[in-house]
N, C-alpha and C. Protein backbone atom coordinates (compact mmCIF):
# COMPACT_ATOMS: atom_id res chain seq x y z
N VAL A 1 95.42 80.75 86.19
CA VAL A 1 95.33 80.13 87.51
C VAL A 1 94.70 81.13 88.47
N SER A 2 93.58 80.78 89.01
CA SER A 2 92.93 81.68 89.96
C SER A 2 93.50 81.43 91.35
N GLN A 3 93.50 82.46 92.16
CA GLN A 3 94.02 82.36 93.51
C GLN A 3 92.88 82.59 94.49
N PRO A 4 92.97 81.94 95.67
CA PRO A 4 91.92 82.14 96.65
C PRO A 4 91.81 83.61 97.04
N GLN A 5 90.62 84.07 97.19
CA GLN A 5 90.40 85.45 97.61
C GLN A 5 89.39 85.47 98.73
N LYS A 6 89.56 86.41 99.62
CA LYS A 6 88.58 86.61 100.68
C LYS A 6 87.34 87.22 100.04
N PRO A 7 86.17 86.68 100.34
CA PRO A 7 84.95 87.26 99.78
C PRO A 7 84.83 88.75 100.13
N ASP A 8 84.37 89.54 99.19
CA ASP A 8 84.23 90.98 99.42
C ASP A 8 83.33 91.27 100.60
N GLN A 9 83.82 92.13 101.47
CA GLN A 9 83.05 92.65 102.59
C GLN A 9 82.44 91.57 103.48
N LYS A 10 83.09 90.43 103.58
CA LYS A 10 82.58 89.37 104.45
C LYS A 10 82.78 89.78 105.91
N ILE A 11 81.75 89.66 106.68
CA ILE A 11 81.84 89.96 108.10
C ILE A 11 81.94 88.64 108.84
N VAL A 12 83.01 88.47 109.57
CA VAL A 12 83.22 87.24 110.32
C VAL A 12 82.48 87.35 111.64
N HIS A 13 81.59 86.41 111.89
CA HIS A 13 80.73 86.48 113.07
C HIS A 13 81.17 85.61 114.22
N ASP A 14 81.81 84.49 113.94
CA ASP A 14 82.17 83.61 115.05
C ASP A 14 83.45 82.85 114.74
N ALA A 15 83.90 82.10 115.73
CA ALA A 15 85.17 81.38 115.62
C ALA A 15 85.17 80.40 114.45
N SER A 16 84.06 79.76 114.16
CA SER A 16 84.05 78.78 113.07
C SER A 16 84.30 79.46 111.72
N ASP A 17 83.81 80.69 111.55
CA ASP A 17 84.08 81.44 110.32
C ASP A 17 85.56 81.80 110.24
N ILE A 18 86.13 82.21 111.36
CA ILE A 18 87.55 82.58 111.39
C ILE A 18 88.41 81.36 111.09
N ILE A 19 88.09 80.24 111.72
CA ILE A 19 88.84 79.00 111.49
C ILE A 19 88.75 78.59 110.02
N ALA A 20 87.57 78.67 109.45
CA ALA A 20 87.38 78.30 108.04
C ALA A 20 88.25 79.18 107.14
N GLU A 21 88.31 80.46 107.45
CA GLU A 21 89.13 81.37 106.64
C GLU A 21 90.61 81.07 106.81
N LEU A 22 91.06 80.93 108.05
CA LEU A 22 92.49 80.73 108.31
C LEU A 22 93.00 79.40 107.77
N THR A 23 92.17 78.36 107.79
CA THR A 23 92.63 77.06 107.32
C THR A 23 92.76 76.99 105.80
N GLU A 24 92.34 78.04 105.10
CA GLU A 24 92.58 78.11 103.66
C GLU A 24 94.03 78.47 103.37
N VAL A 25 94.72 79.00 104.36
CA VAL A 25 96.13 79.36 104.21
C VAL A 25 96.98 78.08 104.28
N VAL A 26 97.93 77.94 103.37
CA VAL A 26 98.82 76.78 103.34
C VAL A 26 99.52 76.64 104.69
N GLY A 27 99.44 75.44 105.28
CA GLY A 27 100.13 75.16 106.53
C GLY A 27 99.30 75.36 107.79
N VAL A 28 98.13 75.97 107.66
CA VAL A 28 97.31 76.23 108.84
C VAL A 28 96.29 75.11 109.04
N THR A 29 96.44 74.38 110.14
CA THR A 29 95.48 73.34 110.51
C THR A 29 94.41 73.96 111.39
N LYS A 30 93.39 73.18 111.69
CA LYS A 30 92.33 73.66 112.57
C LYS A 30 92.92 74.03 113.94
N GLN A 31 93.83 73.21 114.44
CA GLN A 31 94.43 73.46 115.75
C GLN A 31 95.26 74.74 115.74
N ILE A 32 96.00 74.96 114.68
CA ILE A 32 96.80 76.18 114.57
C ILE A 32 95.87 77.39 114.45
N ALA A 33 94.81 77.26 113.67
CA ALA A 33 93.85 78.37 113.53
C ALA A 33 93.23 78.73 114.87
N GLU A 34 92.88 77.71 115.66
CA GLU A 34 92.31 77.97 116.98
C GLU A 34 93.32 78.71 117.87
N ALA A 35 94.59 78.31 117.80
CA ALA A 35 95.63 78.99 118.57
C ALA A 35 95.83 80.42 118.09
N MET A 36 95.70 80.63 116.79
CA MET A 36 95.83 81.99 116.24
C MET A 36 94.76 82.91 116.79
N ILE A 37 93.55 82.38 116.93
CA ILE A 37 92.46 83.17 117.51
C ILE A 37 92.85 83.62 118.92
N GLY A 38 93.52 82.73 119.65
CA GLY A 38 93.99 83.07 121.00
C GLY A 38 95.00 84.20 121.00
N LEU A 39 95.71 84.39 119.88
CA LEU A 39 96.66 85.49 119.73
C LEU A 39 95.99 86.76 119.22
N GLY A 40 94.68 86.67 118.99
CA GLY A 40 93.96 87.84 118.50
C GLY A 40 93.89 87.94 116.99
N ILE A 41 94.27 86.88 116.30
CA ILE A 41 94.19 86.87 114.84
C ILE A 41 92.77 86.48 114.45
N SER A 42 92.10 87.39 113.75
CA SER A 42 90.69 87.15 113.42
C SER A 42 90.45 86.99 111.93
N GLY A 43 91.50 86.71 111.18
CA GLY A 43 91.34 86.49 109.75
C GLY A 43 92.68 86.62 109.04
N VAL A 44 92.65 86.41 107.72
CA VAL A 44 93.86 86.47 106.93
C VAL A 44 94.49 87.86 106.99
N ALA A 45 93.67 88.91 107.02
CA ALA A 45 94.22 90.27 107.08
C ALA A 45 95.06 90.46 108.33
N ASP A 46 94.60 89.96 109.47
CA ASP A 46 95.37 90.04 110.71
C ASP A 46 96.64 89.20 110.61
N LEU A 47 96.51 88.02 110.03
CA LEU A 47 97.65 87.12 109.89
C LEU A 47 98.75 87.75 109.05
N GLN A 48 98.36 88.45 107.98
CA GLN A 48 99.34 89.08 107.10
C GLN A 48 100.21 90.09 107.83
N GLU A 49 99.72 90.64 108.92
CA GLU A 49 100.45 91.67 109.67
C GLU A 49 101.38 91.09 110.73
N LYS A 50 101.30 89.80 110.98
CA LYS A 50 102.13 89.16 112.00
C LYS A 50 103.50 88.81 111.43
N ASP A 51 104.43 88.51 112.33
CA ASP A 51 105.75 88.07 111.89
C ASP A 51 105.96 86.61 112.31
N ALA A 52 106.99 86.01 111.73
CA ALA A 52 107.25 84.59 111.98
C ALA A 52 107.52 84.32 113.45
N GLU A 53 108.20 85.23 114.12
CA GLU A 53 108.51 85.04 115.54
C GLU A 53 107.24 84.92 116.37
N THR A 54 106.24 85.71 116.04
CA THR A 54 104.96 85.65 116.75
C THR A 54 104.29 84.31 116.53
N LEU A 55 104.29 83.83 115.28
CA LEU A 55 103.64 82.56 114.99
C LEU A 55 104.37 81.38 115.62
N CYS A 56 105.67 81.51 115.82
CA CYS A 56 106.45 80.43 116.45
C CYS A 56 106.04 80.21 117.90
N LYS A 57 105.35 81.15 118.49
CA LYS A 57 104.87 81.00 119.87
C LYS A 57 103.74 79.98 119.95
N LEU A 58 103.15 79.67 118.81
CA LEU A 58 102.04 78.72 118.77
C LEU A 58 102.57 77.29 118.83
N LYS A 59 101.87 76.45 119.56
CA LYS A 59 102.26 75.04 119.68
C LYS A 59 102.27 74.39 118.30
N GLY A 60 103.38 73.73 117.99
CA GLY A 60 103.48 73.00 116.74
C GLY A 60 103.92 73.83 115.55
N VAL A 61 104.25 75.10 115.77
CA VAL A 61 104.66 75.96 114.65
C VAL A 61 106.15 76.26 114.77
N SER A 62 106.91 75.72 113.83
CA SER A 62 108.35 75.98 113.75
C SER A 62 108.57 77.26 112.94
N MET A 63 109.79 77.75 112.94
CA MET A 63 110.11 78.94 112.14
C MET A 63 109.85 78.66 110.66
N LYS A 64 110.21 77.47 110.20
CA LYS A 64 109.99 77.12 108.79
C LYS A 64 108.50 77.13 108.45
N LEU A 65 107.68 76.55 109.32
CA LEU A 65 106.24 76.54 109.07
C LEU A 65 105.67 77.95 109.16
N ALA A 66 106.12 78.73 110.12
CA ALA A 66 105.64 80.11 110.25
C ALA A 66 105.91 80.90 108.98
N GLU A 67 107.11 80.74 108.43
CA GLU A 67 107.46 81.44 107.19
C GLU A 67 106.59 80.96 106.02
N LYS A 68 106.31 79.66 105.97
CA LYS A 68 105.45 79.10 104.92
C LYS A 68 104.03 79.66 105.03
N ILE A 69 103.51 79.72 106.25
CA ILE A 69 102.17 80.26 106.49
C ILE A 69 102.10 81.72 106.06
N LEU A 70 103.08 82.53 106.47
CA LEU A 70 103.07 83.94 106.13
C LEU A 70 103.22 84.16 104.63
N LEU A 71 104.05 83.36 103.97
CA LEU A 71 104.21 83.48 102.53
C LEU A 71 102.88 83.23 101.82
N SER A 72 102.16 82.20 102.25
CA SER A 72 100.86 81.90 101.66
C SER A 72 99.85 83.01 101.95
N ALA A 73 99.80 83.45 103.21
CA ALA A 73 98.83 84.49 103.59
C ALA A 73 99.06 85.78 102.81
N ARG A 74 100.31 86.12 102.62
CA ARG A 74 100.63 87.40 101.97
C ARG A 74 100.57 87.34 100.45
N ASN A 75 100.83 86.16 99.87
CA ASN A 75 100.90 86.07 98.41
C ASN A 75 99.67 85.44 97.76
N ASP A 76 98.94 84.64 98.49
CA ASP A 76 97.82 83.91 97.87
C ASP A 76 96.45 84.54 98.13
N PHE A 77 96.42 85.59 98.96
CA PHE A 77 95.13 86.18 99.34
C PHE A 77 95.13 87.68 99.08
N ILE A 78 94.04 88.15 98.53
CA ILE A 78 93.83 89.57 98.34
C ILE A 78 92.81 89.99 99.39
N VAL A 79 93.25 90.86 100.28
CA VAL A 79 92.37 91.31 101.35
C VAL A 79 92.06 92.77 101.12
N GLU A 80 90.77 93.06 101.01
CA GLU A 80 90.35 94.44 100.78
C GLU A 80 89.95 95.07 102.10
N ASP A 81 90.26 96.35 102.24
CA ASP A 81 89.89 97.07 103.47
C ASP A 81 88.41 97.31 103.54
């Protein structure tokens, strides 16, 4: 079973690229991804460093959903420095 991976050395240039990347995470809709950008999250690597309490500040994100999003971001994606 292959898992989604961030393309090697991909440089994100604009919001549509960031939204496309974030919406690959389980539980992240386009609207949630747009709100994440407002929090300064610019990709899965940034998302992996956030906590559930931070994500709960986003409209429509419950603690349960925040935990689901973080679990997917941290376990389903390999982010290289």
